CSV table of C-alpha atoms and ligand atoms in Angstrom, one decimal:
chain,number,residue,atom,x,y,z
A,842,MET,CA,-4.3,-13.7,5.5
A,843,ARG,CA,-2.6,-16.0,8.0
A,844,PRO,CA,-4.3,-15.0,11.2
A,845,GLU,CA,-2.1,-17.3,13.3
A,846,GLN,CA,1.0,-15.2,12.4
A,847,SER,CA,2.2,-12.6,14.9
A,848,PRO,CA,2.4,-9.0,13.7
A,849,LEU,CA,5.4,-8.2,11.5
A,850,LEU,CA,4.8,-4.5,11.3
A,851,GLU,CA,2.6,-2.4,13.6
A,852,VAL,CA,2.0,1.2,12.7
A,853,LYS,CA,0.5,3.1,15.6
A,854,HIS,CA,-1.0,6.6,15.5
A,855,LEU,CA,1.3,7.8,12.8
A,856,ASN,CA,1.3,11.5,11.8
A,857,VAL,CA,3.3,13.0,8.9
A,858,ASP,CA,3.4,16.7,8.0
A,859,TYR,CA,4.9,18.6,5.1
A,860,GLU,CA,6.0,22.1,5.4
A,861,SER,CA,5.1,24.3,2.4
A,862,ASP,CA,5.3,28.1,1.7
A,863,SER,CA,1.6,28.3,2.3
A,864,GLY,CA,1.4,26.3,5.5
A,865,THR,CA,1.7,22.8,7.1
A,866,VAL,CA,0.1,20.0,5.1
A,867,HIS,CA,-1.2,17.2,7.4
A,868,ALA,CA,-0.6,14.4,5.0
A,869,VAL,CA,-1.0,11.4,7.3
A,870,ILE,CA,-3.2,11.7,10.4
A,871,ASP,CA,-3.4,9.2,13.3
A,872,VAL,CA,-2.9,6.1,11.1
A,873,SER,CA,-2.7,2.7,12.7
A,874,PHE,CA,-2.6,-0.7,11.1
A,875,THR,CA,-1.0,-4.2,11.5
A,876,LEU,CA,0.7,-6.3,8.9
A,877,ARG,CA,1.4,-10.0,9.4
A,878,ARG,CA,4.0,-12.2,7.6
A,879,GLY,CA,2.6,-13.3,4.2
A,880,GLU,CA,-0.3,-10.9,4.4
A,881,ILE,CA,-1.2,-8.6,1.5
A,882,LEU,CA,-2.6,-5.3,2.8
A,883,GLY,CA,-4.0,-3.1,0.1
A,884,ILE,CA,-4.2,0.7,0.7
A,885,ALA,CA,-6.6,2.6,-1.6
A,886,GLY,CA,-7.7,6.2,-2.0
A,887,GLU,CA,-7.5,9.1,-4.5
A,888,SER,CA,-4.4,11.0,-5.2
A,889,GLY,CA,-3.5,13.3,-2.3
A,890,CYS,CA,-5.1,11.1,0.3
A,891,GLY,CA,-1.8,10.3,2.0
A,892,LYS,CA,-1.2,6.7,0.8
A,893,SER,CA,2.2,7.3,-0.8
A,894,THR,CA,3.3,9.5,2.1
A,895,LEU,CA,2.4,6.6,4.4
A,896,ALA,CA,4.6,4.2,2.3
A,897,TYR,CA,7.5,6.6,2.3
A,898,ALA,CA,7.2,7.2,6.1
A,899,VAL,CA,7.3,3.4,6.7
A,900,THR,CA,10.5,3.1,4.7
A,901,ARG,CA,11.8,6.5,6.0
A,902,LEU,CA,12.3,7.7,2.5
A,903,LEU,CA,10.2,10.8,3.0
A,904,ASN,CA,10.7,14.0,1.0
A,905,PRO,CA,13.1,16.3,3.0
A,906,LEU,CA,10.1,18.7,3.6
A,907,ALA,CA,8.1,16.0,5.3
A,908,GLU,CA,8.5,14.9,8.9
A,909,ILE,CA,7.1,12.2,11.1
A,910,THR,CA,5.5,14.2,13.9
A,911,GLY,CA,4.1,11.4,16.0
A,912,GLY,CA,3.4,7.7,16.3
A,913,GLU,CA,5.4,4.5,16.0
A,914,ILE,CA,6.4,2.1,13.2
A,915,LEU,CA,7.2,-1.1,15.0
A,916,TYR,CA,9.1,-3.7,13.0
A,917,ARG,CA,9.2,-7.2,14.5
A,918,GLY,CA,11.2,-9.1,11.8
A,919,GLU,CA,13.2,-11.3,14.2
A,920,GLU,CA,10.0,-12.3,16.1
A,921,ALA,CA,8.4,-13.5,12.9
A,922,SER,CA,8.7,-16.9,11.2
A,923,PRO,CA,11.9,-17.9,9.4
A,924,PRO,CA,12.7,-16.9,5.8
A,925,GLY,CA,11.4,-18.9,2.7
A,926,PRO,CA,13.3,-20.9,0.2
A,927,ILE,CA,15.9,-18.5,-1.1
A,928,SER,CA,19.0,-18.9,1.1
A,929,SER,CA,21.4,-16.5,2.8
A,930,SER,CA,19.1,-13.6,3.5
A,931,ALA,CA,21.3,-10.7,4.8
A,932,GLY,CA,19.1,-10.0,7.8
A,933,ALA,CA,19.3,-6.7,9.7
A,934,ARG,CA,21.2,-6.5,12.9
A,935,VAL,CA,19.9,-3.3,14.3
A,936,GLY,CA,19.2,-4.2,17.9
A,937,PRO,CA,16.4,-6.1,19.7
A,938,HIS,CA,13.0,-6.2,18.1
A,939,PRO,CA,10.6,-4.6,17.9
A,940,ILE,CA,12.5,-1.8,16.2
A,941,ASP,CA,10.8,1.6,15.9
A,942,ILE,CA,11.5,2.6,12.3
A,943,ALA,CA,10.2,6.1,13.0
A,944,THR,CA,13.2,6.9,15.3
A,945,LEU,CA,15.9,4.6,13.7
A,946,SER,CA,19.3,6.1,12.9
A,947,GLU,CA,20.2,6.5,9.2
A,948,ARG,CA,23.0,3.9,9.6
A,949,ASN,CA,20.6,1.3,11.0
A,950,LEU,CA,18.0,2.2,8.4
A,951,ARG,CA,20.5,1.3,5.7
A,952,ALA,CA,20.8,-2.1,7.2
A,953,LEU,CA,17.1,-2.5,7.3
A,954,ARG,CA,16.2,-1.3,3.8
A,955,TRP,CA,16.3,-3.9,1.0
A,956,SER,CA,17.3,-6.7,3.3
A,957,GLU,CA,14.2,-6.5,5.5
A,958,LEU,CA,12.0,-3.9,3.9
A,959,ALA,CA,12.0,-3.0,0.2
A,960,ILE,CA,9.9,-0.7,-2.0
A,961,VAL,CA,8.8,-0.8,-5.6
A,962,PHE,CA,8.0,2.7,-6.9
A,963,GLN,CA,5.2,3.7,-9.3
A,964,SER,CA,7.4,4.3,-12.4
A,965,ALA,CA,10.1,1.7,-12.9
A,966,MET,CA,11.7,4.0,-15.5
A,967,ASN,CA,12.3,6.5,-12.7
A,968,SER,CA,13.4,4.1,-10.0
A,969,LEU,CA,15.8,2.0,-12.2
A,970,ASN,CA,19.2,3.5,-13.0
A,971,PRO,CA,19.1,4.3,-16.7
A,972,VAL,CA,22.9,3.9,-17.2
A,973,MET,CA,23.3,0.5,-15.5
A,974,THR,CA,22.2,-2.9,-16.9
A,975,ILE,CA,19.6,-4.8,-14.9
A,976,GLY,CA,22.3,-7.3,-14.0
A,977,THR,CA,24.6,-4.6,-12.5
A,978,GLN,CA,21.7,-3.2,-10.5
A,979,ILE,CA,20.9,-6.5,-8.9
A,980,ASP,CA,24.7,-7.1,-8.4
A,981,ASP,CA,25.0,-3.7,-6.7
A,982,VAL,CA,22.4,-4.7,-4.1
A,983,LEU,CA,24.1,-8.0,-3.4
A,984,ARG,CA,27.6,-6.5,-3.2
A,985,THR,CA,26.4,-3.9,-0.7
A,986,HIS,CA,24.4,-6.1,1.6
A,987,GLN,CA,26.0,-9.5,1.2
A,988,PRO,CA,29.8,-8.8,0.8
A,989,GLY,CA,30.6,-12.4,1.4
A,990,MET,CA,29.1,-13.6,-1.8
A,991,THR,CA,31.4,-14.4,-4.7
A,992,ARG,CA,30.9,-12.9,-8.2
A,993,GLN,CA,29.6,-16.3,-9.4
A,994,GLN,CA,27.1,-16.6,-6.5
A,995,ARG,CA,25.9,-13.1,-7.2
A,996,ARG,CA,25.4,-13.9,-10.9
A,997,GLU,CA,23.5,-17.1,-10.0
A,998,ARG,CA,21.2,-15.1,-7.6
A,999,ALA,CA,20.6,-12.4,-10.3
A,1000,VAL,CA,19.6,-15.2,-12.8
A,1001,GLU,CA,17.4,-16.7,-10.2
A,1002,MET,CA,15.6,-13.4,-9.5
A,1003,LEU,CA,15.0,-12.7,-13.1
A,1004,ARG,CA,13.6,-16.2,-13.6
A,1005,LEU,CA,11.3,-15.7,-10.6
A,1006,VAL,CA,9.6,-12.7,-12.3
A,1007,GLY,CA,9.4,-14.3,-15.7
A,1008,ILE,CA,12.3,-12.5,-17.4
A,1009,ALA,CA,14.8,-14.5,-19.5
A,1010,PRO,CA,18.4,-14.5,-17.9
A,1011,ASP,CA,19.9,-12.9,-21.1
A,1012,ARG,CA,18.1,-9.7,-20.1
A,1013,LEU,CA,20.7,-9.2,-17.3
A,1014,LYS,CA,22.7,-7.3,-19.9
A,1015,SER,CA,19.8,-5.1,-20.9
A,1016,TYR,CA,19.5,-1.4,-19.9
A,1017,PRO,CA,16.1,-0.3,-18.7
A,1018,HIS,CA,15.2,1.6,-21.9
A,1019,GLU,CA,15.6,-1.7,-23.8
A,1020,LEU,CA,12.8,-3.3,-21.9
A,1021,SER,CA,9.0,-2.9,-22.2
A,1022,GLY,CA,7.1,-1.2,-19.5
A,1023,GLY,CA,5.9,-4.5,-18.0
A,1024,MET,CA,9.4,-6.0,-18.1
A,1025,ARG,CA,10.8,-2.8,-16.4
A,1026,GLN,CA,8.3,-3.2,-13.6
A,1027,ARG,CA,9.1,-6.9,-13.3
A,1028,ALA,CA,12.8,-6.0,-13.1
A,1029,ALA,CA,12.1,-3.5,-10.3
A,1030,ILE,CA,10.2,-6.2,-8.4
A,1031,ALA,CA,13.2,-8.6,-9.0
A,1032,ILE,CA,15.6,-6.1,-7.5
A,1033,ALA,CA,13.2,-5.5,-4.5
A,1034,LEU,CA,13.1,-9.3,-3.9
A,1035,THR,CA,16.8,-9.9,-4.3
A,1036,LEU,CA,17.6,-10.0,-0.5
A,1037,GLN,CA,14.3,-11.8,0.3
A,1038,PRO,CA,12.9,-9.0,2.5
A,1039,LYS,CA,10.1,-9.8,4.8
A,1040,ILE,CA,8.1,-6.8,3.7
A,1041,ILE,CA,7.7,-5.3,0.2
A,1042,ILE,CA,5.8,-2.0,-0.4
A,1043,MET,CA,4.5,-1.5,-3.9
A,1044,ASP,CA,3.4,2.1,-4.7
A,1045,GLU,CA,1.0,2.0,-7.7
A,1046,PRO,CA,3.3,-0.5,-9.4
A,1047,THR,CA,0.9,-1.2,-12.3
A,1048,THR,CA,-0.7,2.2,-12.9
A,1049,ALA,CA,1.3,3.0,-16.0
A,1050,LEU,CA,0.7,-0.4,-17.6
A,1051,ASP,CA,-2.1,-1.6,-19.9
A,1052,VAL,CA,-4.8,-3.8,-18.4
A,1053,VAL,CA,-3.4,-7.1,-19.8
A,1054,VAL,CA,0.1,-6.6,-18.4
A,1055,GLN,CA,-1.4,-5.2,-15.2
A,1056,ARG,CA,-3.3,-8.5,-14.7
A,1057,GLU,CA,-0.2,-10.6,-15.5
A,1058,ILE,CA,1.9,-8.7,-12.9
A,1059,LEU,CA,-0.8,-9.0,-10.3
A,1060,ASN,CA,-0.9,-12.8,-10.8
A,1061,GLU,CA,2.9,-13.0,-10.6
A,1062,VAL,CA,2.9,-11.0,-7.4
A,1063,LEU,CA,0.4,-13.4,-5.9
A,1064,GLN,CA,2.6,-16.4,-7.0
A,1065,LEU,CA,5.7,-14.8,-5.6
A,1066,ARG,CA,4.0,-14.1,-2.3
A,1067,ASP,CA,2.9,-17.7,-2.1
A,1068,ALA,CA,6.4,-18.9,-2.9
A,1069,LEU,CA,8.4,-16.5,-0.7
A,1070,ASN,CA,5.9,-15.6,2.0
A,1071,PHE,CA,6.8,-12.0,2.2
A,1072,ALA,CA,4.2,-9.5,3.5
A,1073,LEU,CA,3.1,-6.9,0.9
A,1074,ILE,CA,1.7,-3.4,1.2
A,1075,PHE,CA,0.1,-2.6,-2.1
A,1076,ILE,CA,-0.9,1.0,-2.7
A,1077,THR,CA,-3.3,2.0,-5.5
A,1078,HIS,CA,-6.0,4.5,-6.4
A,1079,ASP,CA,-7.9,1.6,-8.0
A,1080,LEU,CA,-9.8,-0.3,-5.3
A,1081,SER,CA,-11.0,-3.0,-7.8
A,1082,LEU,CA,-7.3,-4.2,-8.1
A,1083,LEU,CA,-7.2,-4.9,-4.4
A,1084,LEU,CA,-10.3,-7.1,-4.6
A,1085,GLU,CA,-8.3,-9.5,-6.6
A,1086,LEU,CA,-5.1,-9.2,-4.7
A,1087,ALA,CA,-5.4,-8.2,-1.0
A,1088,ASP,CA,-6.2,-10.1,2.1
A,1089,THR,CA,-7.1,-6.9,4.0
A,1090,ILE,CA,-7.8,-3.4,2.7
A,1091,ALA,CA,-7.5,0.0,4.2
A,1092,ILE,CA,-9.2,3.0,2.6
A,1093,MET,CA,-7.5,6.4,3.1
A,1094,TYR,CA,-9.2,9.8,2.7
A,1095,ALA,CA,-7.7,13.1,3.6
A,1096,GLY,CA,-4.8,11.6,5.4
A,1097,ARG,CA,-6.8,9.2,7.6
A,1098,ILE,CA,-7.9,5.5,7.3
A,1099,VAL,CA,-11.7,5.8,7.0
A,1100,GLU,CA,-12.4,2.0,6.6
A,1101,GLN,CA,-10.4,-1.2,7.0
A,1102,GLY,CA,-11.2,-4.8,7.1
A,1103,ALA,CA,-11.0,-8.2,5.3
A,1104,GLN,CA,-11.1,-7.9,1.5
A,1105,ARG,CA,-14.3,-10.1,1.2
A,1106,ASP,CA,-16.1,-7.9,3.8
A,1107,LEU,CA,-15.2,-4.7,2.1
A,1108,TYR,CA,-16.3,-6.1,-1.3
A,1109,ARG,CA,-19.6,-7.4,-0.1
A,1110,HIS,CA,-20.4,-4.5,2.3
A,1111,PRO,CA,-18.4,-1.3,1.9
A,1112,ARG,CA,-19.5,0.6,5.0
A,1113,HIS,CA,-18.1,4.1,4.4
A,1114,PRO,CA,-19.8,6.1,1.7
A,1115,TYR,CA,-16.3,6.9,0.3
A,1116,SER,CA,-15.4,3.2,0.0
A,1117,TYR,CA,-18.7,2.6,-1.8
A,1118,GLY,CA,-17.9,5.5,-4.2
A,1119,LEU,CA,-14.4,4.2,-4.9
A,1120,LEU,CA,-15.6,0.7,-5.4
A,1121,ASN,CA,-18.1,1.9,-8.0
A,1122,ALA,CA,-15.8,4.3,-9.7
A,1123,PHE,CA,-13.8,1.7,-11.7
A,1124,PRO,CA,-14.8,-1.2,-13.9
A,1125,THR,CA,-13.7,-4.6,-12.5
A,1126,LEU,CA,-10.8,-6.6,-14.0
A,1127,THR,CA,-13.2,-9.5,-14.3
A,1128,GLY,CA,-15.7,-7.6,-16.4
A,1129,GLU,CA,-18.6,-7.9,-13.9
A,1130,GLN,CA,-21.2,-5.3,-14.9
A,1131,ARG,CA,-22.4,-2.7,-12.4
A,1132,THR,CA,-23.6,0.9,-12.3
A,1133,MET,CA,-20.7,3.3,-11.9
A,1134,TYR,CA,-21.0,6.6,-10.1
A,1135,GLY,CA,-18.3,9.3,-9.9
A,1136,ILE,CA,-17.6,10.9,-6.5
A,1137,PRO,CA,-18.3,14.6,-7.0
A,1138,GLY,CA,-15.7,17.2,-6.0
A,1139,THR,CA,-12.1,16.7,-4.9
A,1140,PRO,CA,-10.4,15.9,-1.6
A,1141,PRO,CA,-10.0,18.8,0.8
A,1142,ASP,CA,-6.9,21.0,1.2
A,1143,LEU,CA,-4.9,19.3,3.9
A,1144,ARG,CA,-3.3,22.6,5.0
A,1145,HIS,CA,-6.8,23.5,6.3
A,1146,PRO,CA,-8.7,20.3,7.0
A,1147,PRO,CA,-12.4,20.9,7.5
A,1148,SER,CA,-14.1,20.5,10.8
A,1149,GLY,CA,-16.0,17.3,11.4
A,1150,CYS,CA,-15.8,14.6,8.7
A,1151,ALA,CA,-13.4,15.6,5.8
A,1152,PHE,CA,-15.7,13.7,3.3
A,1153,ARG,CA,-18.9,15.6,4.1
A,1154,ALA,CA,-18.8,18.1,1.2
A,1155,ARG,CA,-18.9,15.0,-1.2
A,1156,CYS,CA,-20.9,12.6,0.8
A,1157,PRO,CA,-24.5,11.8,-0.3
A,1158,LEU,CA,-25.5,10.8,3.2
A,1159,ALA,CA,-24.0,13.7,5.2
A,1160,PHE,CA,-26.1,15.0,8.1
A,1161,ALA,CA,-25.8,17.7,10.7
A,1162,ALA,CA,-23.3,16.0,13.1
A,1163,CYS,CA,-20.9,15.4,10.2
A,1164,ALA,CA,-20.0,19.1,10.2
A,1165,THR,CA,-19.0,19.3,13.8
A,1166,GLU,CA,-17.8,15.9,15.1
A,1167,LEU,CA,-14.8,14.0,13.9
A,1168,PRO,CA,-15.7,10.4,13.1
A,1169,LEU,CA,-13.3,7.9,14.6
A,1170,LEU,CA,-12.4,4.4,13.4
A,1171,GLN,CA,-14.6,1.9,15.2
A,1172,PRO,CA,-16.3,-1.5,14.5
A,1173,ALA,CA,-18.9,-0.9,11.8
A,1174,LEU,CA,-21.4,-3.2,13.8
A,1175,PRO,CA,-21.0,-4.4,17.4
A,1176,GLY,CA,-18.2,-7.1,17.5
A,1177,ASP,CA,-17.3,-6.5,13.8
A,1178,THR,CA,-13.7,-6.8,12.6
A,1179,GLN,CA,-14.5,-4.3,9.8
A,1180,GLN,CA,-13.8,-0.8,11.1
A,1181,VAL,CA,-15.3,2.4,9.7
A,1182,ALA,CA,-15.0,6.1,10.6
A,1183,CYS,CA,-18.5,7.4,9.8
A,1184,HIS,CA,-21.3,8.7,12.0
A,1185,LEU,CA,-23.9,6.6,10.3
A,1186,TYR,CA,-22.6,3.7,12.4
A,1187,ASN,CA,-22.6,5.7,15.7
A,1188,PRO,CA,-25.9,4.8,17.5
A,1189,ARG,CA,-25.6,8.1,19.5
A,1190,LEU,CA,-25.7,10.1,16.3
A,1191,HIS,CA,-27.7,8.0,13.8
A,1192,ALA,CA,-30.7,5.7,14.3
A,1193,ALA,CA,-29.5,2.7,12.4
A,1194,PRO,CA,-26.5,1.8,10.2
A,1195,PRO,CA,-27.3,2.0,6.4
A,1196,ALA,CA,-27.5,-1.1,4.3
A,1197,THR,CA,-25.2,-1.2,1.2
A,1198,GLU,CA,-28.4,-0.6,-0.9
A,1199,ASP,CA,-29.1,2.6,1.0
A,1200,ILE,CA,-25.6,4.0,0.2
A,1201,ALA,CA,-26.1,3.0,-3.5
A,1202,ALA,CA,-29.5,4.7,-3.6
A,1203,ALA,CA,-28.0,7.9,-2.1
A,1204,TYR,CA,-25.3,7.9,-4.8
A,1205,ALA,CA,-27.9,7.4,-7.4
A,1206,ARG,CA,-29.9,10.4,-6.1
A,1207,GLN,CA,-26.8,12.5,-5.9
A,1208,SER,CA,-25.8,11.5,-9.5
A,1209,ALA,CA,-29.3,12.2,-10.8
A,1210,GLY,CA,-29.3,15.6,-9.1
A,1211,ARG,CA,-26.0,16.5,-10.8
A,1212,VAL,CA,-27.3,15.5,-14.2
A,1213,ALA,CA,-30.5,17.5,-13.7
A,1214,ARG,CA,-28.6,20.7,-12.8
B,1600,SF4,FE1,-20.8,11.0,5.2
B,1600,SF4,FE2,-21.1,11.9,7.7
B,1600,SF4,FE3,-20.2,9.5,7.3
B,1600,SF4,FE4,-18.7,11.5,6.8
B,1600,SF4,S1,-19.5,10.9,8.8
B,1600,SF4,S2,-18.9,9.8,5.5
B,1600,SF4,S3,-20.2,13.0,6.0
B,1600,SF4,S4,-22.2,10.3,6.7
C-alpha cells in the first residue's frame, strides 16, 4: 500500500437491498472502506456474503431488483495523482470531485465507467461479446470514449493492450471461443485497462481457471498494477489468493465487513473466528502445510438476519452476548489498525481477546465434535 496517497474511493455506510417475492434481502449492510491509488484491496467471503453485490454497487451495475438504500460512494479521481505511462486517458468530466457514485445520473455514470472505473467479471466467456473479435471489442471502447483517436491510433492501442497482458497481437482477430480460458480472462483484463482507469474491480477473475493459470494471472495483475499504478478491488471466496496479492483485506460475512486490515496482519493474526476459518479452509498457493478445518453450516438467510452476531450459529467461540448484541467493527486491540466485529475483543463483554492459537484450538474441538457425532 502507498499510505502517503490520498483516498481515491471512500465507501461510507453503504446499504444495498434486493427485493424478492419472499421478502427484502439485505445484501450489503453498513459497509465502509477506503481505497488509495495503487492499492490492492482484497475482499473475501463465501458465496452470498455480499461481495459481488458490493462490486456492482460501486460500479452502479446492480441487478434491477437491487437498490442502494443508504450510504455514499465517494470517488476522488481528480484529487489523486496523475495517470501512469499510457497516454491520453479519456478522463471523466462529471463535475467537481468528490463525486458520489451512489447518486450519479446514468449519463455521468457512462462517462465514469471504463475511463475511470472498470470491472472484470468472473466468467470472461460471459462478459466478452461472442460475435465480436477481441480487436473489435477494444476498438469499440476506444471509439466510444476517445472519439478523437484515428483508426491507426486505436489499432496501436489495442496491440499495446494485448502485449501488456501477454497476448500476441495476431489474436486481435480472434473470437472469444478461439481463446483458452486464461487468454479470455487476460483479454477481459486488457479491455478493462484500455482507457487506463484509476480503479479496476475484479470479481472472482480466476475462479474458473486451473491453479497454474491462476497463478500466472495473479503475477501479471501485480506487474500491471506496478506499471500502471491503478487501484484494484479484487473479490474472491479464496482468502489464500489475497495473501499473495492484496495490500489490505476486508472479510465479508452476511453482508457486513467483519474484519479488515493490512494483509500481513490478517495473515499472522486473523482476529475474527470467521477469518480464521476462511484462512484455513483452502490450501495455500505456495504449498505451505497446515491443518485445514471446514466451517460448519452455511451463511444465514439475509431476508431474516439473526439477532446479535450473524456468525454465531457456526462460531466455535460463541458466548451468551453473541445472541443479543450486534458486534461493531472496531480496533482489535487498543490503537490497532486491524479492525474486527467480534465481542471477543470487547472488554465490556469478554475478559481478554483470544490468541490465534485459542481460535485454532476452538476449531479443532468443534471439528473433533463433528467427527465424533
Ligand atoms: Fe463468534 Fe461471538 Fe465473535 Fe460472533 S461475536 S464471531 S459469535 S465470538
